[in-house]
XYZ file of C-alpha atoms in Angstrom:
758
model
C -50.614 -98.283 -54.564
C -48.668 -98.854 -57.737
C -44.954 -99.125 -58.058
C -44.542 -95.441 -58.907
C -47.507 -93.811 -57.243
C -45.570 -92.329 -54.347
C -42.338 -91.726 -56.174
C -39.754 -90.617 -53.652
C -36.596 -89.829 -55.537
C -36.936 -90.178 -59.306
C -36.526 -86.535 -60.237
C -37.281 -87.053 -63.900
C -40.662 -88.447 -63.021
C -41.631 -85.931 -60.431
C -43.755 -82.850 -60.826
C -41.960 -79.588 -60.791
C -41.247 -78.163 -57.408
C -43.434 -75.237 -56.501
C -42.164 -71.897 -57.583
C -40.579 -69.812 -54.905
C -40.669 -66.068 -54.526
C -37.824 -64.093 -56.043
C -34.830 -63.976 -53.771
C -33.125 -60.697 -52.841
C -29.920 -59.703 -54.605
C -27.972 -60.411 -51.433
C -28.242 -61.084 -47.736
C -25.885 -59.802 -45.048
C -25.758 -60.766 -41.390
C -24.261 -58.300 -38.900
C -23.372 -58.935 -35.271
C -24.466 -55.854 -33.282
C -23.017 -54.721 -29.958
C -24.204 -52.106 -27.477
C -27.979 -52.614 -27.726
C -29.816 -52.499 -24.388
C -33.520 -52.372 -25.253
C -36.118 -52.518 -28.010
C -35.624 -48.824 -28.774
C -31.934 -49.538 -29.521
C -32.903 -52.365 -31.879
C -35.339 -50.006 -33.579
C -32.628 -47.399 -34.108
C -30.313 -49.957 -35.702
C -33.123 -51.246 -37.902
C -34.031 -47.731 -39.026
C -30.397 -46.872 -39.795
C -29.966 -49.987 -41.923
C -33.282 -49.460 -43.737
C -32.150 -45.983 -44.810
C -29.080 -47.325 -46.647
C -29.740 -47.200 -50.427
C -30.080 -50.726 -51.788
C -31.536 -52.227 -48.604
C -34.976 -53.805 -49.063
C -35.483 -55.171 -45.556
C -33.641 -54.969 -42.242
C -34.548 -57.024 -39.186
C -32.762 -56.701 -35.832
C -33.007 -59.335 -33.112
C -32.273 -57.975 -29.627
C -31.854 -61.387 -27.963
C -29.355 -62.631 -30.563
C -27.736 -59.182 -31.058
C -27.937 -59.796 -34.786
C -29.164 -57.890 -37.842
C -30.368 -59.581 -41.037
C -30.336 -57.349 -44.109
C -31.837 -58.142 -47.529
C -30.374 -56.170 -50.438
C -31.851 -55.110 -53.765
C -28.389 -54.294 -55.070
C -25.262 -56.409 -54.881
C -23.234 -53.176 -54.781
C -24.055 -52.604 -51.101
C -21.105 -53.859 -49.036
C -21.233 -55.294 -45.517
C -18.748 -52.607 -44.501
C -21.158 -49.867 -45.631
C -23.931 -51.414 -43.572
C -21.676 -51.700 -40.531
C -20.674 -48.033 -40.922
C -24.349 -47.011 -40.967
C -24.897 -48.844 -37.687
C -21.777 -47.374 -36.091
C -22.964 -43.854 -36.910
C -25.905 -44.485 -34.578
C -23.532 -45.289 -31.709
C -23.537 -49.094 -31.839
C -20.899 -51.603 -32.885
C -21.395 -53.765 -35.982
C -19.322 -56.563 -37.490
C -20.179 -58.412 -40.725
C -20.424 -62.136 -40.127
C -17.676 -64.010 -42.034
C -18.824 -66.239 -44.934
C -16.856 -69.392 -44.115
C -17.775 -71.781 -41.327
C -14.236 -71.795 -39.898
C -14.117 -67.989 -39.732
C -17.592 -67.834 -38.191
C -16.616 -70.383 -35.593
C -13.481 -68.409 -34.729
C -15.483 -65.182 -34.526
C -18.138 -66.883 -32.403
C -15.453 -68.043 -29.982
C -13.996 -64.521 -29.839
C -17.443 -63.010 -29.256
C -18.184 -65.540 -26.514
C -14.863 -64.744 -24.833
C -15.565 -61.001 -25.075
C -19.059 -61.452 -23.653
C -17.745 -63.584 -20.813
C -15.165 -60.904 -19.975
C -17.840 -58.190 -20.147
C -20.064 -60.271 -17.889
C -17.245 -60.565 -15.342
C -16.648 -56.796 -15.455
C -20.359 -56.202 -15.056
C -20.464 -58.552 -12.086
C -17.527 -56.740 -10.456
C -19.228 -53.359 -10.918
C -22.456 -54.840 -9.576
C -20.716 -56.086 -6.418
C -19.069 -52.683 -5.841
C -22.376 -50.915 -6.458
C -24.252 -53.261 -4.104
C -21.690 -52.826 -1.311
C -21.945 -49.038 -1.590
C -25.738 -49.017 -1.894
C -26.521 -51.415 0.962
C -25.687 -48.923 3.776
C -27.882 -46.352 2.008
C -30.983 -48.540 1.839
C -30.575 -50.191 5.270
C -32.254 -47.272 7.115
C -35.236 -47.497 4.771
C -35.450 -51.273 5.319
C -35.107 -50.929 9.110
C -37.705 -48.160 9.548
C -40.770 -50.478 9.502
C -39.248 -52.340 12.475
C -38.878 -49.137 14.562
C -35.123 -48.955 14.041
C -33.417 -45.640 13.299
C -30.222 -46.176 11.303
C -29.934 -42.828 9.510
C -26.514 -42.072 8.085
C -24.794 -38.733 8.165
C -25.843 -36.836 4.972
C -22.216 -36.370 3.940
C -21.602 -40.114 4.288
C -24.598 -40.691 2.043
C -23.008 -38.400 -0.551
C -19.683 -40.258 -0.271
C -21.390 -43.618 -0.839
C -23.752 -42.510 -3.612
C -21.285 -40.535 -5.731
C -19.129 -43.505 -6.926
C -22.305 -45.409 -7.788
C -23.725 -42.469 -9.727
C -20.538 -41.429 -11.500
C -18.531 -44.636 -11.969
C -21.046 -47.469 -12.025
C -23.637 -45.311 -13.793
C -21.168 -44.173 -16.464
C -22.442 -46.850 -18.876
C -25.923 -45.326 -18.764
C -24.624 -41.826 -19.475
C -22.542 -43.014 -22.439
C -25.425 -44.953 -23.986
C -27.860 -42.113 -23.294
C -25.563 -39.597 -24.985
C -25.318 -41.803 -28.077
C -29.102 -42.017 -28.191
C -29.495 -38.257 -27.908
C -26.932 -37.680 -30.668
C -28.883 -40.100 -32.871
C -32.093 -38.179 -32.154
C -33.841 -40.999 -30.289
C -34.306 -42.361 -26.792
C -33.681 -45.650 -25.029
C -33.753 -47.309 -21.632
C -30.394 -45.805 -20.694
C -31.725 -42.290 -21.285
C -34.607 -42.925 -18.881
C -32.280 -44.294 -16.189
C -29.767 -41.463 -16.671
C -32.457 -38.773 -16.476
C -34.205 -40.292 -13.468
C -31.155 -41.031 -11.325
C -29.446 -37.756 -12.242
C -32.519 -35.782 -11.179
C -32.680 -37.584 -7.809
C -28.909 -37.294 -7.224
C -28.579 -33.631 -8.256
C -31.637 -32.580 -6.244
C -30.186 -34.315 -3.187
C -26.790 -32.724 -3.774
C -28.402 -29.280 -4.049
C -30.352 -29.816 -0.811
C -27.220 -30.989 1.016
C -25.106 -28.045 -0.176
C -27.905 -25.590 0.599
C -29.050 -26.895 3.993
C -26.203 -29.059 5.259
C -27.267 -31.507 7.979
C -30.750 -29.962 7.982
C -31.330 -31.658 4.631
C -31.581 -35.044 6.359
C -34.870 -36.709 5.475
C -35.096 -34.823 2.178
C -32.262 -36.648 0.375
C -32.740 -39.300 -2.273
C -29.196 -40.545 -2.703
C -30.371 -44.025 -1.736
C -33.063 -43.931 -4.471
C -30.600 -43.027 -7.226
C -28.020 -45.582 -6.056
C -30.635 -48.307 -5.611
C -32.014 -47.742 -9.115
C -28.554 -48.040 -10.703
C -27.709 -51.138 -8.647
C -31.024 -52.842 -9.371
C -30.861 -52.060 -13.094
C -27.290 -53.398 -13.194
C -28.454 -56.512 -11.382
C -31.313 -56.939 -13.830
C -29.034 -56.521 -16.861
C -26.565 -59.031 -15.435
C -29.312 -61.598 -14.882
C -30.701 -60.827 -18.316
C -27.304 -61.374 -19.965
C -26.903 -64.736 -18.258
C -30.416 -65.760 -19.221
C -29.917 -64.685 -22.829
C -26.799 -66.854 -23.000
C -28.988 -69.731 -21.874
C -31.557 -69.162 -24.617
C -28.872 -69.215 -27.336
C -27.203 -72.358 -25.984
C -28.623 -74.501 -28.816
C -26.701 -72.630 -31.523
C -23.493 -72.685 -29.487
C -23.869 -76.426 -28.895
C -24.360 -77.064 -32.619
C -21.378 -74.866 -33.519
C -19.091 -76.916 -31.271
C -19.979 -80.128 -33.121
C -18.018 -79.203 -36.227
C -14.417 -80.500 -36.172
C -11.782 -78.119 -37.465
C -9.490 -80.849 -38.826
C -10.007 -84.085 -40.752
C -7.861 -87.057 -41.738
C -8.085 -88.047 -45.395
C -6.377 -90.646 -47.558
C -4.164 -89.027 -50.181
C -2.053 -91.283 -52.412
C -2.480 -94.136 -49.945
C -1.288 -92.101 -46.962
C -3.313 -90.673 -44.088
C -3.012 -86.853 -44.076
C -4.501 -84.379 -41.586
C -5.903 -81.243 -43.240
C -8.214 -78.340 -42.393
C -11.887 -79.168 -42.705
C -12.295 -76.518 -45.430
C -9.839 -78.467 -47.635
C -11.891 -81.676 -47.676
C -13.615 -82.322 -51.000
C -16.549 -84.502 -51.981
C -15.253 -87.962 -52.903
C -12.358 -87.903 -50.420
C -11.866 -90.937 -48.190
C -12.000 -89.626 -44.618
C -10.704 -91.526 -41.588
C -12.650 -91.169 -38.342
C -10.999 -92.606 -35.237
C -12.854 -93.815 -32.128
C -14.230 -90.935 -30.072
C -13.925 -88.352 -32.860
C -16.749 -86.447 -34.504
C -17.647 -87.028 -38.144
C -16.169 -84.107 -40.126
C -18.409 -84.533 -43.199
C -21.586 -86.170 -44.412
C -20.691 -89.414 -46.110
C -21.087 -93.146 -46.613
C -19.161 -95.762 -44.637
C -16.874 -97.719 -46.962
C -14.845 -99.571 -44.334
C -15.163 -100.405 -40.634
C -17.998 -100.788 -38.150
C -18.928 -98.630 -35.181
C -21.757 -96.803 -33.456
C -22.553 -93.109 -33.872
C -24.109 -90.829 -31.282
C -26.342 -88.480 -33.315
C -28.321 -87.125 -30.350
C -27.436 -83.447 -30.844
C -28.389 -83.668 -34.526
C -31.448 -85.916 -34.648
C -32.508 -85.917 -30.990
C -32.150 -89.716 -30.953
C -30.462 -90.696 -27.691
C -29.635 -94.302 -28.686
C -26.349 -94.744 -30.638
C -26.869 -95.961 -34.210
C -24.826 -98.846 -35.628
C -22.831 -97.856 -38.719
C -21.612 -100.434 -41.246
C -20.345 -100.212 -44.843
C -23.030 -98.597 -46.988
C -24.604 -96.641 -44.111
C -24.811 -92.846 -44.133
C -23.098 -90.744 -41.456
C -23.705 -87.117 -40.591
C -21.149 -84.414 -39.815
C -21.029 -83.704 -36.080
C -22.081 -87.204 -34.994
C -19.779 -88.729 -32.364
C -18.039 -91.933 -33.436
C -18.030 -94.847 -31.002
C -15.352 -97.492 -30.463
C -14.683 -98.439 -34.072
C -12.486 -96.877 -36.754
C -14.404 -95.819 -39.867
C -13.420 -94.892 -43.385
C -16.107 -92.801 -45.033
C -16.507 -91.368 -48.497
C -17.293 -87.665 -48.260
C -20.588 -86.744 -49.930
C -21.280 -83.288 -48.499
C -18.677 -80.975 -46.995
C -18.562 -77.520 -45.402
C -21.768 -75.519 -45.790
C -23.478 -78.388 -47.646
C -23.481 -80.784 -44.673
C -26.612 -81.631 -42.758
C -25.181 -79.981 -39.648
C -24.507 -76.715 -41.515
C -28.068 -76.760 -42.857
C -29.413 -77.352 -39.339
C -27.439 -74.400 -37.969
C -28.696 -72.150 -40.788
C -32.299 -73.215 -40.214
C -32.105 -72.647 -36.459
C -30.405 -69.262 -36.944
C -33.010 -68.183 -39.486
C -35.867 -69.243 -37.216
C -34.395 -67.481 -34.205
C -33.683 -64.249 -36.076
C -37.210 -63.916 -37.456
C -39.939 -61.649 -36.175
C -43.511 -62.498 -35.365
C -46.168 -60.088 -36.697
C -46.926 -59.086 -33.108
C -43.246 -58.163 -32.622
C -43.475 -55.659 -35.467
C -46.283 -53.959 -33.563
C -44.102 -53.960 -30.434
C -41.280 -52.348 -32.424
C -43.599 -49.514 -33.481
C -44.676 -49.015 -29.864
C -41.050 -49.012 -28.681
C -40.104 -46.352 -31.225
C -42.393 -43.800 -29.537
C -42.206 -45.253 -26.045
C -39.309 -43.255 -24.600
C -40.524 -39.822 -25.803
C -43.991 -40.697 -24.493
C -42.599 -41.656 -21.079
C -40.607 -38.436 -20.842
C -43.795 -36.568 -21.680
C -45.705 -38.444 -18.936
C -42.913 -37.657 -16.449
C -43.135 -33.946 -17.330
C -46.926 -34.042 -16.928
C -46.606 -35.830 -13.563
C -44.137 -33.208 -12.382
C -46.410 -30.388 -13.529
C -49.465 -32.016 -11.999
C -47.864 -32.360 -8.580
C -46.596 -28.776 -8.702
C -49.998 -27.407 -9.727
C -51.636 -29.427 -6.943
C -49.410 -27.585 -4.466
C -47.388 -30.591 -3.269
C -44.044 -28.884 -3.769
C -40.979 -29.399 -5.901
C -39.658 -32.372 -3.924
C -42.765 -34.540 -4.267
C -43.183 -33.551 -7.911
C -39.596 -34.512 -8.666
C -39.874 -37.928 -6.993
C -43.033 -38.736 -8.971
C -41.351 -37.728 -12.246
C -38.209 -39.714 -11.416
C -40.269 -42.795 -10.551
C -42.059 -42.586 -13.915
C -38.757 -42.332 -15.777
C -37.240 -45.261 -13.908
C -40.104 -47.764 -14.062
C -40.853 -47.278 -17.749
C -38.284 -49.515 -19.429
C -38.873 -50.930 -22.917
C -36.404 -53.792 -22.359
C -39.093 -56.312 -21.482
C -41.086 -55.402 -24.587
C -38.048 -55.890 -26.802
C -37.143 -59.242 -25.283
C -40.639 -60.736 -25.044
C -40.747 -62.315 -28.503
C -37.079 -63.074 -29.349
C -36.292 -64.609 -25.953
C -39.175 -67.090 -26.234
C -38.441 -67.752 -29.893
C -34.752 -68.474 -29.306
C -35.451 -70.748 -26.324
C -38.301 -72.605 -28.052
C -36.581 -73.242 -31.379
C -33.402 -74.225 -29.529
C -35.284 -76.813 -27.465
C -36.952 -78.097 -30.641
C -33.603 -78.404 -32.431
C -32.183 -80.504 -29.578
C -35.117 -82.882 -30.058
C -34.508 -83.167 -33.808
C -37.236 -80.693 -34.849
C -36.123 -77.824 -37.078
C -38.421 -74.847 -37.573
C -37.644 -72.802 -40.671
C -39.067 -69.445 -39.547
C -41.358 -67.706 -37.073
C -44.285 -67.804 -39.525
C -44.048 -71.609 -39.683
C -43.922 -71.722 -35.885
C -47.069 -69.622 -35.548
C -48.920 -71.630 -38.184
C -47.923 -74.928 -36.566
C -49.386 -73.718 -33.267
C -52.791 -73.336 -34.969
C -52.877 -76.729 -36.734
C -56.007 -78.821 -36.060
C -55.594 -81.527 -38.734
C -52.511 -83.529 -39.734
C -52.458 -85.251 -43.124
C -49.886 -88.039 -43.477
C -48.376 -89.387 -46.643
C -48.137 -93.176 -46.306
C -45.012 -94.541 -47.982
C -41.874 -93.628 -46.076
C -43.832 -91.584 -43.539
C -46.245 -93.949 -41.810
C -44.430 -96.937 -43.289
C -40.746 -97.808 -43.145
C -40.092 -96.822 -46.752
C -37.944 -99.964 -47.130
C -40.298 -102.358 -48.929
C -39.482 -105.970 -49.670
C -40.793 -108.279 -52.386
C -43.232 -110.805 -50.897
C -44.913 -112.291 -53.993
C -43.845 -113.080 -57.545
C -46.719 -114.823 -59.334
C -45.992 -115.601 -63.027
C -48.725 -116.479 -65.513
C -48.617 -119.644 -67.569
C -45.802 -119.462 -70.090
C -43.529 -117.403 -67.801
C -41.380 -118.663 -64.942
C -40.567 -116.736 -61.763
C -36.909 -116.087 -62.672
C -37.891 -114.602 -66.035
C -40.578 -112.444 -64.416
C -38.111 -111.084 -61.843
C -35.259 -110.641 -64.352
C -37.351 -108.594 -66.780
C -38.901 -106.567 -63.950
C -35.545 -105.850 -62.317
C -34.018 -104.806 -65.633
C -36.662 -102.096 -66.084
C -36.507 -101.055 -62.418
C -32.721 -100.671 -62.565
C -33.323 -97.245 -64.127
C -35.475 -96.101 -61.184
C -34.574 -94.962 -57.675
C -38.027 -95.636 -56.239
C -38.016 -97.643 -52.956
C -40.372 -100.250 -54.465
C -38.019 -100.609 -57.428
C -35.192 -101.362 -55.033
C -37.283 -104.130 -53.490
C -37.606 -105.797 -56.909
C -33.875 -105.380 -57.623
C -32.985 -106.925 -54.262
C -35.057 -110.023 -55.088
C -33.786 -110.449 -58.673
C -31.791 -113.567 -59.621
C -28.020 -113.291 -59.306
C -26.145 -112.253 -62.402
C -25.977 -109.378 -64.836
C -29.283 -107.835 -65.817
C -30.114 -107.077 -69.447
C -30.038 -103.456 -70.547
C -33.152 -101.307 -70.540
C -33.921 -98.868 -73.335
C -36.565 -96.168 -73.790
C -37.200 -96.031 -70.051
C -40.148 -93.895 -68.963
C -41.534 -93.287 -65.490
C -45.275 -92.629 -65.486
C -45.935 -90.621 -62.318
C -48.675 -92.243 -60.247
C -48.886 -95.293 -62.514
C -45.597 -97.155 -62.984
C -42.624 -97.575 -65.339
C -42.143 -98.688 -68.930
C -39.032 -99.793 -70.827
C -37.705 -102.036 -73.571
C -35.777 -105.153 -72.475
C -34.475 -107.768 -74.929
C -36.726 -106.302 -77.608
C -39.892 -106.565 -75.477
C -41.930 -103.610 -74.243
C -42.130 -104.234 -70.495
C -44.605 -102.289 -68.339
C -44.790 -102.498 -64.529
C -47.478 -100.659 -62.627
C -51.061 -100.349 -61.461
C -54.374 -100.833 -63.211
C -54.271 -97.311 -64.685
C -50.968 -98.018 -66.417
C -52.228 -101.334 -67.733
C -55.325 -99.664 -69.190
C -53.100 -97.026 -70.772
C -50.988 -99.816 -72.292
C -54.136 -101.673 -73.438
C -53.295 -104.686 -71.261
C -56.086 -107.073 -70.269
C -55.708 -107.638 -66.514
C -58.698 -109.926 -66.168
C -56.533 -113.071 -65.814
C -54.541 -111.560 -62.925
C -57.361 -109.720 -61.123
C -57.895 -112.507 -58.540
C -54.182 -112.460 -57.680
C -54.214 -108.658 -57.400
C -57.235 -108.718 -55.107
C -55.722 -111.407 -52.860
C -52.399 -109.561 -52.418
C -54.117 -106.233 -51.764
C -56.503 -107.784 -49.231
C -53.433 -108.690 -47.185
C -52.271 -105.030 -47.115
C -49.514 -105.508 -49.666
C -48.927 -103.451 -52.794
C -49.670 -105.378 -55.995
C -48.371 -104.420 -59.458
C -48.869 -106.037 -62.826
C -45.994 -106.892 -65.162
C -46.774 -106.984 -68.900
C -44.711 -107.787 -71.981
C -45.740 -106.448 -75.395
C -49.256 -105.702 -74.185
C -49.946 -108.990 -72.388
C -49.863 -109.590 -68.631
C -47.106 -112.005 -67.622
C -47.343 -111.854 -63.833
C -47.994 -110.005 -60.608
C -45.549 -108.756 -57.979
C -46.504 -108.262 -54.330
C -44.513 -105.814 -52.216
C -44.865 -105.122 -48.497
C -43.811 -101.910 -46.789
C -44.188 -102.461 -43.036
C -45.902 -99.815 -40.923
C -43.551 -97.913 -38.633
C -43.870 -99.177 -35.050
C -44.280 -95.590 -33.779
C -47.023 -94.633 -36.263
C -50.023 -95.798 -34.204
C -48.764 -93.941 -31.134
C -48.210 -90.817 -33.267
C -51.910 -90.818 -34.191
C -52.887 -91.262 -30.518
C -50.601 -88.427 -29.398
C -52.220 -86.090 -31.901
C -55.711 -87.169 -30.841
C -54.882 -86.308 -27.205
C -54.014 -82.802 -28.359
C -57.325 -82.466 -30.164
C -55.727 -82.824 -33.605
C -57.364 -84.987 -36.290
C -55.215 -87.330 -38.380
C -55.794 -88.279 -42.008
C -53.849 -90.310 -44.563
C -53.405 -89.644 -48.272
C -51.980 -92.444 -50.406
C -51.800 -93.455 -54.012
C -52.174 -97.068 -52.943
C -55.296 -99.103 -53.548
C -58.364 -98.922 -51.328
C -57.667 -102.372 -49.878
C -54.091 -101.569 -48.859
C -55.044 -98.141 -47.538
C -57.874 -99.606 -45.474
C -55.559 -102.178 -43.884
C -52.937 -99.576 -42.948
C -55.561 -97.128 -41.672
C -57.127 -99.891 -39.556
C -53.769 -100.792 -38.039
C -53.177 -97.152 -37.088
C -56.673 -96.385 -35.849
C -57.293 -93.885 -38.648
C -60.897 -93.332 -39.664
C -60.170 -90.681 -42.303
C -58.095 -91.638 -45.334
C -58.128 -91.295 -49.087
C -56.748 -93.986 -51.396
C -55.674 -93.920 -55.062
C -54.766 -90.229 -54.776
C -52.482 -89.092 -57.571
C -49.515 -86.898 -56.554
C -50.967 -83.889 -58.371
C -54.218 -84.231 -56.383
C -52.621 -84.177 -52.925
C -52.309 -80.394 -52.827
C -55.964 -80.150 -53.867
C -56.953 -82.299 -50.898
C -55.074 -79.925 -48.573
C -56.724 -76.902 -50.164
C -60.141 -78.510 -49.675
C -59.445 -78.967 -45.960
C -58.422 -75.335 -45.654
C -61.568 -74.231 -47.508
C -63.610 -76.217 -44.979
C -62.161 -74.118 -42.166
C -59.409 -76.477 -41.018
C -55.751 -75.629 -40.399
C -54.030 -78.642 -42.000
C -50.419 -79.751 -41.734
C -48.990 -82.102 -44.356
C -46.366 -84.677 -43.386
C -44.314 -86.215 -46.198
C -40.838 -87.067 -47.407
C -40.942 -87.393 -51.169
C -40.495 -85.165 -54.184
C -44.127 -85.708 -55.080
C -45.128 -84.446 -51.608
C -43.587 -80.997 -52.215
C -46.719 -79.359 -53.739
C -48.863 -80.638 -50.859
C -46.291 -79.490 -48.296
C -46.439 -76.014 -49.846
C -50.269 -75.998 -49.973
C -50.702 -76.954 -46.304
C -50.945 -74.489 -43.429
C -47.559 -75.859 -42.480
C -45.494 -78.537 -44.240
C -43.633 -81.074 -42.096
C -40.907 -83.021 -43.884
C -38.825 -85.954 -42.769
C -35.163 -84.949 -42.929
C -34.357 -88.384 -44.334
C -36.500 -87.611 -47.399
C -35.939 -85.731 -50.643
C -34.203 -82.331 -50.516
C -37.060 -80.578 -52.311
C -39.483 -81.764 -49.615
C -37.199 -80.462 -46.873
C -36.749 -77.110 -48.644
C -40.511 -76.701 -49.183
C -41.569 -77.612 -45.643
C -41.733 -75.146 -42.764
C -40.744 -77.822 -40.227
C -38.219 -80.637 -40.695
C -37.981 -83.755 -38.514
C -34.395 -84.972 -38.351
C -35.360 -88.601 -37.778
C -38.220 -90.567 -39.369
C -40.312 -90.844 -36.211
C -43.932 -89.739 -36.849
C -44.381 -89.137 -33.114
C -42.248 -86.023 -33.582
C -45.167 -84.466 -35.462
C -47.119 -84.171 -32.203
C -43.962 -82.930 -30.474
C -43.462 -80.248 -33.164
C -47.016 -78.984 -32.692
C -46.525 -79.068 -28.921
C -43.342 -76.969 -28.835
C -44.870 -74.549 -31.361
C -47.912 -74.019 -29.151
C -45.785 -73.641 -26.028
C -43.488 -71.104 -27.699
C -46.362 -68.996 -29.021
C -47.993 -69.163 -25.582
C -44.748 -67.948 -23.957
C -44.557 -65.042 -26.402
C -48.084 -63.985 -25.465
C -47.348 -64.372 -21.746
C -44.175 -62.301 -22.077
C -45.926 -59.514 -23.961
C -48.745 -59.510 -21.412
C -46.371 -59.121 -18.467
C -44.209 -56.575 -20.267
C -47.237 -54.394 -20.947
C -48.694 -54.983 -17.475
C -45.539 -53.707 -15.773
C -45.825 -50.442 -17.660
C -49.620 -50.084 -17.765
C -49.824 -50.530 -13.974
C -46.434 -49.159 -12.964
C -46.435 -45.819 -14.800
C -49.759 -44.575 -13.318
C -48.698 -45.741 -9.841
C -45.389 -43.918 -10.193
C -47.065 -40.768 -11.503
C -49.519 -40.877 -8.582
C -46.675 -41.043 -6.074
C -47.226 -44.607 -4.866
C -43.736 -45.747 -5.879
C -40.359 -44.497 -4.774
C -37.511 -44.439 -7.329
C -35.955 -47.486 -5.627
C -39.145 -49.530 -5.891
C -39.622 -48.364 -9.464
C -36.074 -49.452 -10.294
C -36.686 -52.872 -8.777
C -39.907 -53.312 -10.754
C -38.227 -52.230 -13.973
C -35.296 -54.592 -13.508
C -37.540 -57.493 -12.627
C -39.728 -56.949 -15.704
C -36.865 -57.850 -18.040
C -35.653 -60.672 -15.817
C -39.131 -62.182 -15.533
C -39.637 -62.138 -19.318
C -36.349 -63.900 -20.039
C -36.740 -66.322 -17.119
C -40.238 -67.216 -18.293
C -38.790 -67.997 -21.729
C -36.063 -70.161 -20.224
C -38.684 -72.629 -19.028
C -38.914 -73.706 -22.660
C -35.367 -75.075 -22.402
C -36.725 -77.779 -20.121
C -39.098 -79.026 -22.815
C -38.569 -82.546 -24.117
C -40.787 -84.675 -26.362
C -42.809 -87.125 -24.301
C -44.089 -90.215 -26.021
C -45.378 -92.309 -23.118
C -48.944 -93.545 -23.514
C -49.858 -91.876 -20.272
C -48.836 -88.403 -21.417
């Protein structure tokens, strides 16, 4: 590979980043309150979509959040919130600043915690009142007769129906006013029918109504649904723990040096270039570079790396990282919404708020689900009446249908798994941009690695400086370093680091030839540094240095020719060591049935050595940056699902062309923006981990949808046929939502495993 073949950061020499689709005129995020099922989310989505100027509205039930894309900047967040409130739900525009969002998040968390406590109190009261009602039913199989007086049953059931069940009536009324149905409407209809029928029988027959009362069914349904919603709320808090953990990492105050004095200010007042003081045990308030002091930083919640990282002058630090025992002075580079931590939070939020294609189908089903269930309940009632089984049996069958058919599980199936899976990935240092990237990553069967900075350290060092006769080593290095001083390429830095001490001469007419090398004028001489292609372009005869080139390349080092005014004056050898984790990364992928390939602009000899060290049988050498995307397209045309792993500007087209692009977060910004998945630390083993969590999350989504549909497909016919009582139907309905969320929570236990015995 030549000195500029895998250019990582020289923007002027890089190909243009791939064009992106036109962005909407604006984007608004609303926090929604009061949703209880997928039908509720559908109502909110429909209300927002009807607002003029809205191009797309997406509502996430698990996160209780709405994302709205606008075609007109004239649409205000307040107008959108008003549209939601007209449907009976609460809506609050999310504040733009990080400090305001953090304050709102804390207020929302406090409100949810208080609501959860109130819900728990109501649940306890409901359970205490319901238990005496269901005890006779539970004791009957054991030959015990514990029947209560009918009037006692009424006294116990009425508070449950009227007070505890009030939330269902309120939500059901809002749904009816909005011209739609939801889970609350089904519960309200079913329990009211059972309660009112029992009340009628008691008032009409008195004690003779014993045995024909269903107070226990109505009370049990309300209690079980309340229990299910309480468990669901707790589980949902667990799935969103990743975002809350990241939000808590951002300090609200920072100490900066102003006019030689240490001043404490709000984090929003810190500016790029400020000198920020970080004391032992504090979190880094900004992204920056250490200019004074030495310490260790715990970056585990940001990069997933559990081992503290030593920080010395010149090292980068990331906002949110926990400082160790030393005092640091850092120069702020990125502040506020531009910090790495803020970008991580945005990426995780965007991924968790997305919708899988299958979820859109579920939303359509949910929109007609409640009316369909009511229709089935009416048919069941009519069928039992026509069959001559009487009003009582017909009513119980209809009530059971209404109670068991809850769309909650359908609405939670996808978002619950998505939130838990992306949260677990974020804790491990794997950021997924959106649900589409997650689904594509789950299907990947081939991983294509860039070499420099991905499979290798990306911190090359000069190993050889071989001058030709008439040139000494110091002159060769001085002229080379002078030209390379205008480049930011990692190989250029290796030459600069090895240059003789002292001021370097100026370079003029500098040009970076992508994939070939660099050219510039130094001390009146036209100096060219690069590979054989560049030398041919410059009409340089490399015959005299060919043996030296071949020897350096045979030892897996990069060799470049240096010429002056069209004549070769020497050869430089540069080594970029292979990452110690790279070989294991290839093995981990192989165990998952995923092929690994390498694309590099380096020479065949160097590529062969690196591939041999990693156990790679498939690689392509001397690949120009512009040809990398073509190689990915060829794999796709052959029926493969390729992922591209890279970190440089020149990798961006290939990252965009792949089924899914995987970028190292330590690489160029354009690579990170283009990729669907970002690894927050340069460990290639995380590629296998990213594919693993993607597959597990997609599998959980499918499992959740299967169980959600199974509950209804099996439960509704059983209820209509009279095999389920309202109490059993209520238990099944409550457990459907709980099982879906609990199944998703297993993803929180996921951790990357790198042991050879995995």
